[in-house]
Coordinates of C-alpha atoms in Angstrom, one line a residue:
X1 CA -56.2 -59.9 -66.8
X2 CA -52.8 -59.9 -65.2
X3 CA -53.0 -63.7 -64.6
X4 CA -53.7 -64.2 -68.3
X5 CA -50.5 -62.3 -69.2
X6 CA -48.5 -64.2 -66.6
X7 CA -49.5 -67.5 -68.3
X8 CA -47.7 -66.3 -71.5
X9 CA -44.4 -65.9 -69.7
X10 CA -41.9 -68.6 -68.7
X11 CA -41.6 -69.4 -65.0
X12 CA -39.7 -66.7 -63.1
X13 CA -40.6 -63.7 -65.3
X14 CA -43.9 -62.9 -63.8
X15 CA -42.2 -60.4 -61.5
X16 CA -41.0 -58.4 -64.5
X17 CA -44.5 -58.2 -65.9
X18 CA -45.9 -57.0 -62.5
X19 CA -43.1 -54.5 -62.2
X20 CA -43.7 -53.1 -65.7
X21 CA -47.4 -52.7 -65.1
X22 CA -46.8 -51.0 -61.7
X23 CA -44.2 -48.7 -63.2
X24 CA -46.4 -47.5 -66.0
X25 CA -49.5 -47.2 -63.9
X26 CA -47.6 -45.1 -61.4
X27 CA -46.4 -42.8 -64.2
X28 CA -50.0 -42.5 -65.4
X29 CA -50.9 -40.6 -62.3
X30 CA -48.6 -37.7 -63.3
X31 CA -49.4 -34.9 -65.7
X32 CA -49.2 -36.0 -69.3
X33 CA -45.8 -34.4 -70.0
X34 CA -44.1 -35.9 -66.9
X35 CA -45.9 -39.2 -67.5
X36 CA -44.5 -39.5 -71.1
X37 CA -41.0 -38.5 -70.0
X38 CA -41.0 -41.0 -67.2
X39 CA -42.3 -43.9 -69.3
X40 CA -40.1 -43.0 -72.2
X41 CA -36.9 -43.2 -70.1
X42 CA -38.0 -46.5 -68.6
X43 CA -38.8 -48.0 -72.0
X44 CA -35.4 -46.9 -73.4
X45 CA -33.7 -48.7 -70.5
X46 CA -35.7 -51.8 -71.1
X47 CA -34.9 -51.8 -74.8
X48 CA -31.2 -52.3 -74.0
X49 CA -31.9 -55.7 -72.5
X50 CA -34.9 -56.7 -74.7
X51 CA -32.9 -59.0 -77.0
X52 CA -32.0 -61.4 -74.1
X53 CA -35.3 -61.4 -72.3
X54 CA -37.7 -62.2 -75.3
X55 CA -40.8 -61.2 -73.3
X56 CA -41.3 -57.8 -74.9
X57 CA -44.6 -58.4 -76.7
X58 CA -46.3 -59.8 -73.6
X59 CA -45.2 -56.9 -71.5
X60 CA -46.1 -54.3 -74.2
X61 CA -49.5 -55.9 -74.7
X62 CA -50.1 -55.7 -70.9
X63 CA -49.2 -52.0 -70.5
X64 CA -50.6 -50.9 -73.8
X65 CA -54.0 -49.6 -72.5
X66 CA -52.2 -47.4 -69.9
X67 CA -49.8 -46.1 -72.5
X68 CA -52.8 -45.1 -74.7
X69 CA -54.5 -43.3 -71.7
X70 CA -51.3 -41.2 -71.2
X71 CA -51.1 -40.3 -74.9
X72 CA -54.9 -39.5 -75.3
X73 CA -54.6 -37.1 -72.3
X74 CA -51.7 -35.4 -74.1
X75 CA -53.5 -35.2 -77.4
X76 CA -56.6 -33.8 -75.7
X77 CA -54.3 -31.1 -74.2
X78 CA -53.1 -30.3 -77.8
X79 CA -56.7 -29.7 -79.0
X80 CA -57.4 -27.6 -75.9
X81 CA -54.3 -25.6 -76.3
X82 CA -55.7 -23.9 -79.4
X83 CA -53.5 -20.8 -80.0
X84 CA -51.3 -21.4 -76.9
X85 CA -48.2 -22.0 -78.9
X86 CA -45.9 -22.6 -75.9
X87 CA -48.2 -25.3 -74.4
X88 CA -48.6 -27.0 -77.8
X89 CA -44.9 -27.1 -78.3
X90 CA -44.3 -28.4 -74.8
X91 CA -46.7 -31.3 -75.4
X92 CA -45.2 -32.1 -78.8
X93 CA -41.7 -32.1 -77.4
X94 CA -42.7 -35.0 -75.1
X95 CA -45.3 -36.7 -77.3
X96 CA -43.1 -37.3 -80.4
X97 CA -40.3 -39.1 -78.6
X98 CA -42.9 -41.0 -76.4
X99 CA -44.6 -42.4 -79.5
X100 CA -41.3 -43.0 -81.3
X101 CA -39.9 -45.2 -78.5
X102 CA -43.1 -47.3 -78.3
X103 CA -43.1 -47.8 -82.0
X104 CA -39.5 -48.9 -81.9
X105 CA -40.2 -51.3 -78.9
X106 CA -43.1 -52.9 -80.8
X107 CA -41.1 -53.1 -84.0
X108 CA -38.1 -54.8 -82.4
X109 CA -40.3 -57.3 -80.5
X110 CA -42.3 -58.1 -83.6
X111 CA -39.1 -58.8 -85.7
X112 CA -37.8 -61.1 -82.9
X113 CA -40.9 -63.0 -82.0
X114 CA -43.6 -62.7 -84.6
X115 CA -42.6 -65.7 -86.7
X116 CA -42.1 -67.9 -83.7
X117 CA -45.5 -67.0 -82.3
X118 CA -47.2 -67.6 -85.7
X119 CA -46.0 -71.3 -85.7
X120 CA -48.8 -72.2 -83.2
X121 CA -52.2 -72.1 -84.9
X122 CA -53.9 -71.1 -81.6
X123 CA -51.8 -67.9 -81.4
X124 CA -53.6 -66.2 -84.3
X125 CA -55.6 -63.8 -82.1
X126 CA -52.5 -63.0 -80.0
X127 CA -50.5 -62.1 -83.2
X128 CA -53.4 -60.1 -84.5
X129 CA -53.7 -58.2 -81.2
X130 CA -50.0 -57.2 -81.1
X131 CA -49.9 -56.2 -84.7
X132 CA -53.1 -54.1 -84.2
X133 CA -51.4 -52.4 -81.2
X134 CA -48.3 -51.7 -83.3
X135 CA -50.5 -50.1 -86.1
X136 CA -52.2 -47.9 -83.5
X137 CA -48.8 -46.5 -82.4
X138 CA -47.5 -46.2 -86.0
X139 CA -50.6 -44.0 -86.6
X140 CA -50.2 -41.9 -83.5
X141 CA -46.5 -41.4 -84.2
X142 CA -47.3 -40.3 -87.7
X143 CA -50.0 -37.8 -86.5
X144 CA -47.9 -36.1 -83.8
X145 CA -44.9 -35.7 -86.1
X146 CA -47.2 -34.2 -88.7
X147 CA -48.6 -31.7 -86.2
X148 CA -45.1 -30.7 -85.1
X149 CA -43.9 -30.2 -88.7
X150 CA -46.6 -30.6 -91.5
X151 CA -44.9 -32.2 -94.5
X152 CA -45.6 -35.0 -96.9
X153 CA -44.3 -37.7 -94.6
X154 CA -45.0 -41.3 -95.4
X155 CA -46.2 -44.2 -93.3
X156 CA -43.9 -47.3 -93.4
X157 CA -46.2 -49.3 -95.7
X158 CA -43.3 -51.6 -96.7
X159 CA -43.5 -52.9 -93.0
X160 CA -47.2 -52.5 -92.5
X161 CA -48.7 -54.6 -95.3
X162 CA -46.4 -57.7 -94.8
X163 CA -47.2 -57.7 -91.0
X164 CA -50.9 -57.5 -91.6
X165 CA -50.9 -60.1 -94.4
X166 CA -48.9 -62.5 -92.1
X167 CA -51.2 -62.0 -89.1
X168 CA -54.4 -62.3 -91.1
X169 CA -53.0 -65.4 -92.9
X170 CA -52.9 -67.4 -89.7
X171 CA -55.6 -69.8 -88.5
X172 CA -57.4 -70.3 -91.8
X173 CA -56.1 -67.5 -94.1
X174 CA -57.5 -64.2 -95.3
X175 CA -61.0 -65.4 -96.1
X176 CA -61.5 -66.6 -92.5
X177 CA -60.7 -63.2 -91.0
X178 CA -61.4 -60.5 -93.6
X179 CA -64.7 -58.7 -93.1
X180 CA -65.0 -59.7 -89.5
X181 CA -65.8 -56.6 -87.4
X182 CA -65.3 -58.3 -84.0
X183 CA -62.4 -59.9 -82.2
X184 CA -58.7 -59.1 -82.7
X185 CA -59.0 -59.6 -86.5
X186 CA -61.7 -56.9 -86.6
X187 CA -59.6 -54.5 -84.5
X188 CA -56.6 -55.1 -86.7
X189 CA -58.6 -54.3 -89.9
X190 CA -59.9 -51.1 -88.3
X191 CA -56.4 -49.9 -87.4
X192 CA -55.3 -50.7 -90.9
X193 CA -58.2 -48.8 -92.4
X194 CA -57.4 -45.9 -90.1
X195 CA -53.9 -45.8 -91.6
X196 CA -55.4 -45.9 -95.1
X197 CA -57.5 -42.9 -94.3
X198 CA -54.6 -41.1 -92.7
X199 CA -52.6 -41.5 -95.9
X200 CA -55.3 -39.5 -97.7
X201 CA -56.0 -37.1 -94.8
X202 CA -52.9 -35.5 -93.4
X203 CA -51.5 -32.8 -95.7
X204 CA -49.7 -29.5 -95.2
X205 CA -52.9 -27.8 -96.1
X206 CA -54.2 -28.7 -92.6
X207 CA -52.5 -27.1 -89.6
X208 CA -52.4 -27.7 -85.9
X209 CA -55.9 -28.4 -84.5
X210 CA -57.2 -29.1 -88.0
X211 CA -54.8 -32.1 -88.2
X212 CA -56.1 -33.4 -84.9
X213 CA -59.7 -33.0 -86.0
X214 CA -59.0 -34.8 -89.3
X215 CA -57.4 -37.6 -87.3
X216 CA -60.6 -37.9 -85.2
X217 CA -62.8 -38.0 -88.3
X218 CA -60.6 -40.7 -89.8
X219 CA -60.8 -42.8 -86.6
X220 CA -64.5 -42.4 -86.4
X221 CA -65.1 -43.5 -90.0
X222 CA -62.3 -46.2 -90.3
X223 CA -64.8 -49.0 -89.6
X224 CA -66.6 -48.2 -92.9
X225 CA -63.5 -48.9 -95.0
X226 CA -63.9 -52.2 -96.9
X227 CA -60.9 -54.5 -96.8
X228 CA -60.5 -57.4 -99.2
X229 CA -58.0 -59.7 -100.8
X230 CA -59.6 -59.2 -104.2
X231 CA -59.1 -56.1 -106.4
X232 CA -62.6 -55.0 -107.7
X233 CA -64.7 -52.0 -108.5
X234 CA -65.7 -51.9 -104.9
X235 CA -62.2 -52.2 -103.6
X236 CA -60.0 -50.3 -106.1
X237 CA -57.4 -49.0 -103.7
X238 CA -54.2 -51.0 -103.3
X239 CA -50.4 -50.8 -103.3
X240 CA -48.5 -51.2 -106.6
X241 CA -45.0 -51.9 -105.1
X242 CA -42.8 -52.7 -102.1
X243 CA -42.0 -49.1 -101.3
X244 CA -43.7 -46.7 -98.8
X245 CA -46.2 -45.3 -101.3
X246 CA -49.7 -45.5 -99.7
X247 CA -52.7 -47.4 -101.3
X248 CA -54.0 -45.6 -104.4
X249 CA -56.5 -46.5 -107.1
X250 CA -55.1 -49.3 -109.2
X251 CA -56.2 -49.9 -112.8
X252 CA -54.6 -53.4 -112.7
X253 CA -53.0 -55.6 -110.1
X254 CA -49.2 -55.8 -110.4
X255 CA -48.1 -59.1 -112.0
X256 CA -45.8 -60.1 -109.1
X257 CA -48.6 -59.6 -106.6
X258 CA -51.0 -61.6 -108.7
X259 CA -48.5 -64.5 -109.0
X260 CA -47.9 -64.6 -105.3
X261 CA -51.6 -64.5 -104.5
X262 CA -51.0 -61.6 -102.0
X263 CA -52.3 -58.1 -101.7
X264 CA -54.9 -56.2 -99.8
X265 CA -57.4 -53.8 -101.4
X266 CA -59.6 -51.2 -100.0
X267 CA -62.9 -49.5 -100.7
X268 CA -63.6 -45.9 -99.5
X269 CA -67.0 -45.4 -101.0
X270 CA -69.0 -46.1 -97.8
X271 CA -66.6 -44.0 -95.7
X272 CA -67.2 -41.0 -98.0
X273 CA -71.0 -41.5 -97.8
X274 CA -70.8 -41.6 -94.0
X275 CA -68.5 -38.5 -94.1
X276 CA -71.3 -36.6 -95.9
X277 CA -73.8 -38.0 -93.4
X278 CA -71.6 -36.8 -90.5
X279 CA -71.5 -33.3 -92.1
X280 CA -75.3 -33.2 -92.4
X281 CA -75.7 -34.5 -88.8
X282 CA -73.4 -31.7 -87.5
X283 CA -75.2 -29.0 -89.5
X284 CA -78.7 -30.3 -88.4
X285 CA -77.8 -30.7 -84.7
X286 CA -75.5 -27.7 -84.6
X287 CA -72.9 -29.6 -82.6
X288 CA -70.1 -32.2 -83.0
X289 CA -71.3 -35.7 -82.0
X290 CA -70.1 -36.8 -78.5
X291 CA -68.5 -39.9 -80.1
X292 CA -66.1 -37.7 -81.9
X293 CA -65.8 -35.0 -79.3
X294 CA -66.5 -36.5 -75.8
X295 CA -65.0 -33.5 -74.0
X296 CA -66.7 -30.8 -76.1
X297 CA -63.4 -29.4 -77.3
X298 CA -64.1 -29.2 -81.0
X299 CA -65.5 -26.1 -82.6
X300 CA -68.4 -26.4 -85.0
X301 CA -67.1 -24.2 -87.9
X302 CA -63.6 -25.6 -87.8
X303 CA -64.8 -29.2 -87.8
X304 CA -67.1 -28.5 -90.8
X305 CA -64.2 -26.9 -92.6
X306 CA -62.0 -30.0 -92.1
X307 CA -64.9 -32.3 -93.3
X308 CA -65.3 -30.2 -96.4
X309 CA -61.6 -30.6 -97.1
X310 CA -61.7 -34.3 -96.5
X311 CA -64.5 -34.9 -98.9
X312 CA -62.3 -33.6 -101.7
X313 CA -59.2 -35.6 -100.5
X314 CA -61.1 -38.9 -100.0
X315 CA -62.8 -38.7 -103.4
X316 CA -59.5 -37.9 -105.2
X317 CA -60.3 -34.4 -106.1
X318 CA -57.4 -32.0 -106.1
X319 CA -57.6 -29.3 -103.5
X320 CA -56.1 -26.2 -105.0
X321 CA -55.8 -22.6 -103.9
X322 CA -58.4 -20.3 -105.5
X323 CA -55.7 -17.7 -106.3
X324 CA -52.0 -17.3 -106.1
X325 CA -50.6 -15.3 -103.1
X326 CA -48.3 -12.4 -103.5
X327 CA -46.0 -11.4 -100.6
X328 CA -46.7 -7.8 -99.4
X329 CA -46.1 -5.7 -96.3
X330 CA -48.6 -3.3 -94.8
X331 CA -51.2 -2.9 -92.1
X332 CA -55.0 -3.2 -91.9
X333 CA -57.6 -2.7 -89.3
X334 CA -59.6 -5.7 -88.1
X335 CA -62.9 -6.0 -86.4
X336 CA -64.4 -9.2 -85.0
X337 CA -67.7 -10.0 -83.3
X338 CA -70.8 -10.0 -85.5
X339 CA -72.6 -7.1 -83.8
X340 CA -69.6 -4.9 -83.8
X341 CA -68.9 -5.6 -87.5
X342 CA -72.5 -4.7 -88.4
X343 CA -72.4 -1.5 -86.4
X344 CA -69.2 -0.4 -88.1
X345 CA -70.6 -1.1 -91.5
X346 CA -73.5 1.1 -90.7
X347 CA -71.2 3.9 -89.7
X348 CA -69.1 3.6 -92.9
X349 CA -72.2 3.6 -95.2
X350 CA -74.7 5.8 -93.5
X351 CA -74.2 9.5 -92.5
X352 CA -74.5 9.8 -88.7
X353 CA -73.1 12.0 -86.0
X354 CA -73.0 9.0 -83.6
X355 CA -69.9 6.9 -83.5
X356 CA -69.4 3.8 -81.4
X357 CA -66.1 2.9 -79.7
X358 CA -65.9 -0.8 -80.4
X359 CA -63.5 -2.9 -78.2
X360 CA -63.1 -5.6 -80.8
X361 CA -61.1 -3.5 -83.3
X362 CA -57.3 -3.9 -83.6
X363 CA -54.5 -3.6 -86.1
X364 CA -52.8 -6.5 -87.9
X365 CA -49.8 -6.8 -90.3
X366 CA -50.4 -8.0 -93.9
X367 CA -48.1 -10.9 -95.0
X368 CA -49.6 -11.7 -98.4
X369 CA -52.6 -11.0 -100.6
X370 CA -54.5 -12.8 -103.4
X371 CA -57.5 -12.1 -105.5
X372 CA -59.7 -13.8 -102.9
X373 CA -58.1 -13.2 -99.6
X374 CA -55.4 -11.9 -97.3
X375 CA -52.8 -13.4 -95.0
X376 CA -52.4 -11.6 -91.7
X377 CA -50.0 -11.6 -88.8
X378 CA -51.8 -10.8 -85.5
X379 CA -49.6 -9.8 -82.6
X380 CA -50.7 -9.5 -79.0
X381 CA -53.4 -12.0 -79.7
X382 CA -55.9 -12.5 -76.9
X383 CA -57.4 -15.8 -78.1
X384 CA -60.3 -14.4 -80.2
X385 CA -59.3 -15.9 -83.6
X386 CA -61.3 -19.0 -84.6
X387 CA -61.5 -20.8 -87.9
X388 CA -64.8 -19.9 -89.6
X389 CA -65.4 -16.7 -87.7
X390 CA -66.7 -13.5 -89.4
X391 CA -64.2 -10.7 -89.6
X392 CA -64.1 -7.2 -91.0
X393 CA -61.0 -5.9 -92.8
X394 CA -60.3 -2.3 -93.7
X395 CA -57.3 -0.7 -95.2
X396 CA -56.5 2.9 -94.4
X397 CA -57.8 3.9 -97.9
X398 CA -61.1 2.0 -97.7
X399 CA -64.4 3.7 -97.0
X400 CA -66.4 0.6 -96.2
X401 CA -65.4 -2.6 -94.4
X402 CA -64.6 -5.8 -96.4
X403 CA -66.2 -8.9 -95.0
X404 CA -64.4 -12.3 -94.8
X405 CA -64.1 -15.6 -93.0
X406 CA -61.1 -16.9 -91.2
X407 CA -60.0 -20.0 -93.0
X408 CA -56.7 -20.7 -91.3
X409 CA -55.3 -19.8 -87.9
X410 CA -51.9 -21.0 -86.8
X411 CA -50.1 -20.1 -83.6
X412 CA -46.6 -18.9 -84.5
X413 CA -45.3 -17.7 -81.1
X414 CA -46.4 -16.4 -77.8
X415 CA -49.6 -14.4 -78.3
X416 CA -49.0 -14.3 -82.1
X417 CA -51.2 -15.9 -84.7
X418 CA -51.0 -16.2 -88.5
X419 CA -54.5 -16.0 -90.0
X420 CA -55.7 -16.6 -93.6
X421 CA -58.9 -14.7 -94.4
X422 CA -61.1 -15.4 -97.4
X423 CA -62.9 -12.2 -98.5
X424 CA -66.6 -12.5 -99.3
X425 CA -67.5 -8.9 -100.2
X426 CA -66.0 -5.5 -100.7
X427 CA -69.2 -3.4 -100.0
X428 CA -71.5 -5.1 -97.5
X429 CA -74.7 -3.5 -96.2
X430 CA -76.2 -3.9 -92.7
X431 CA -79.9 -4.7 -93.1
X432 CA -83.0 -5.4 -91.1
X433 CA -85.1 -8.4 -92.0
X434 CA -88.8 -8.4 -91.1
X435 CA -90.8 -11.4 -90.3
X436 CA -94.3 -11.8 -88.9
X437 CA -94.0 -12.1 -85.1
X438 CA -95.2 -15.3 -83.4
X439 CA -97.7 -13.8 -80.9
X440 CA -101.2 -15.0 -80.0
X441 CA -104.4 -13.1 -80.3
X442 CA -104.4 -12.6 -76.5
X443 CA -101.0 -10.7 -76.7
X444 CA -102.2 -8.4 -79.5
X445 CA -103.4 -5.0 -78.3
X446 CA -104.5 -3.8 -81.8
X447 CA -105.6 -5.4 -85.0
X448 CA -102.3 -4.5 -86.6
X449 CA -99.8 -7.3 -87.3
X450 CA -96.7 -7.5 -85.1
X451 CA -93.3 -7.9 -86.7
X452 CA -89.9 -9.2 -85.5
X453 CA -86.7 -7.8 -86.7
X454 CA -83.6 -9.8 -87.6
X455 CA -80.4 -7.9 -88.1
X456 CA -77.9 -9.1 -90.7
X457 CA -75.4 -8.3 -93.4
X458 CA -76.4 -8.4 -97.1
X459 CA -73.7 -9.2 -99.6
X460 CA -74.6 -8.3 -103.2
X461 CA -73.3 -10.5 -106.0
X462 CA -69.6 -10.1 -106.9
X463 CA -66.7 -12.4 -107.9
X464 CA -65.6 -12.8 -104.3
X465 CA -68.8 -14.6 -103.3
X466 CA -69.4 -16.5 -106.6
X467 CA -71.8 -13.8 -107.8
X468 CA -74.5 -14.8 -105.4
X469 CA -76.8 -12.9 -103.1
X470 CA -75.8 -13.8 -99.5
X471 CA -77.4 -13.0 -96.1
X472 CA -75.3 -13.3 -93.0
X473 CA -77.0 -13.5 -89.6
X474 CA -75.7 -14.4 -86.1
X475 CA -77.7 -17.6 -85.6
X476 CA -79.6 -20.1 -87.8
X477 CA -82.8 -18.1 -87.7
X478 CA -83.9 -18.1 -91.3
X479 CA -86.2 -20.7 -92.8
X480 CA -85.4 -22.2 -96.2
X481 CA -87.9 -21.2 -98.9
X482 CA -89.2 -18.3 -96.8
X483 CA -89.3 -14.7 -98.1
X484 CA -88.2 -11.9 -95.8
X485 CA -88.8 -8.2 -96.3
X486 CA -85.7 -6.0 -96.2
X487 CA -86.9 -2.4 -95.9
X488 CA -84.9 0.8 -96.4
X489 CA -81.8 -0.5 -98.1
X490 CA -79.6 1.7 -100.3
X491 CA -81.8 0.5 -103.2
X492 CA -85.1 0.9 -101.4
X493 CA -87.3 -1.9 -100.0
X494 CA -86.3 -5.4 -101.1
X495 CA -87.7 -9.0 -100.6
X496 CA -85.3 -11.9 -100.3
X497 CA -86.2 -15.6 -100.5
X498 CA -83.8 -18.0 -98.8
X499 CA -82.6 -20.7 -101.2
X500 CA -80.1 -22.6 -99.0
X501 CA -77.9 -22.5 -95.9
X502 CA -74.5 -22.1 -97.5
X503 CA -72.2 -22.3 -94.4
X504 CA -72.2 -22.3 -90.7
X505 CA -69.4 -20.1 -89.3
X506 CA -68.0 -19.9 -85.8
X507 CA -70.1 -16.9 -85.0
X508 CA -72.5 -16.6 -87.9
X509 CA -74.6 -18.5 -90.5
X510 CA -74.5 -17.6 -94.2
X511 CA -77.5 -18.1 -96.4
X512 CA -77.8 -18.0 -100.2
X513 CA -80.8 -15.9 -101.2
X514 CA -82.5 -14.6 -104.3
X515 CA -84.4 -11.4 -104.9
X516 CA -88.2 -11.7 -105.5
X517 CA -90.8 -9.1 -106.4
X518 CA -92.3 -7.2 -103.6
X519 CA -95.8 -8.2 -102.7
X520 CA -98.5 -5.7 -103.7
X521 CA -100.2 -4.1 -100.7
X522 CA -103.5 -5.8 -99.9
X523 CA -106.6 -4.0 -100.9
X524 CA -108.9 -2.9 -98.0
X525 CA -111.7 -5.2 -97.1
X526 CA -114.5 -2.6 -97.8
X527 CA -113.1 -0.2 -100.4
X528 CA -114.6 3.3 -100.2
X529 CA -116.8 4.1 -103.3
X530 CA -115.4 6.5 -105.8
X531 CA -116.8 10.0 -105.5

């Protein structure tokens, strides 16, 4: 590979290429923060002399795989950092300038050399390769800046689209390259599609790890975006001007674009279908596919929450808050861990002289409230908060515990987390579900049937849960369509039939159920005669 890059350089410059590769590979052996700082300083020095040397694209293309390896290690560290605010900030302080200097290096080299390279018909794959690399770094720069400070930042579409149109117009024109999934043209289109998805993915509604998860989802499904030079019902997304506005649904092609015969258009339909398929796969397998999570860092509930959000964003549906928040100050008691929440609900609703001392109970400050949830500030956080986990919330005036799910968790400082909790019920009940035990005749010591008990929380219909009957259990143990007995509730014996699996949480599974009539007791086989 090194010999191939040397052939692209004039005589006497091979040593600069070898030196650049050695410098970057040496830095790659360091920890991600030190590696990014070292390479960043070296690139800035090189940039001062780049105008005279004119070998920037060749060198950048040669060291690009190593640069990506350094960045991917840093971004994996961001995902792993979770609520370690100090570590996340340390990585971002190095990652943002690292991506920025690489984007600048590629941008300067492309402006100097792209037109000259494009004059040779045989250089089409080379031009497409370097533009694809530049798009990759534009995307990485956009993501890490968004993680550092979530805001409606825009990608530089006024530079992106002309560069892509130029590189795909070489060696036969658009029609020769569009739709090809292999080669440099295919890689270029995938990077372009990834940016199209990012423009519809990254919003301030997602925070921290959720942004990184959304980026991985977009990267996984980018190959399903259809790219065309024709505006149609299948490719309705396009740009309407020369500004930085991202592609959006166009009702008609701008006159100037039509006259010039330019323009790229995109279809997201298949990507949305695959997004739903990905969601179903994760629910069925109860894990995130290794292709999207090779190191096993992503949490199931958090990933499903991000996918649910992206389904709305990619299909153009507005994602709005269910209720307006009101700032308030106060304190509440929290309880986490499914078993502990269930035991405390029992204590609150059933008279008993026995009291358990749960270790998963702590206090939190209230920042805001709404009709459907509460915003909390958790100090001295020990790492237990996860998006999608079940949580009990109780004010000093409450008798029973309110049940909710953590929808948002953002590290704000050392051992301090801001959490948004969606409330599901004000008056839950701990219940015991009965199901016929799976035992063989050899294990039975009597002719009586054996029964297994499943412990859960029963939420009666109210506005917080959409006026549905819900059952919450610790694992996906219930069968759809099956009826379970629920003896000795506050209303007596009940029977609940499972309609659907509504949500998989971080430490629980929520099922939607309906009440059915209790089965009549079976008549004896040989009824005694009436006296």
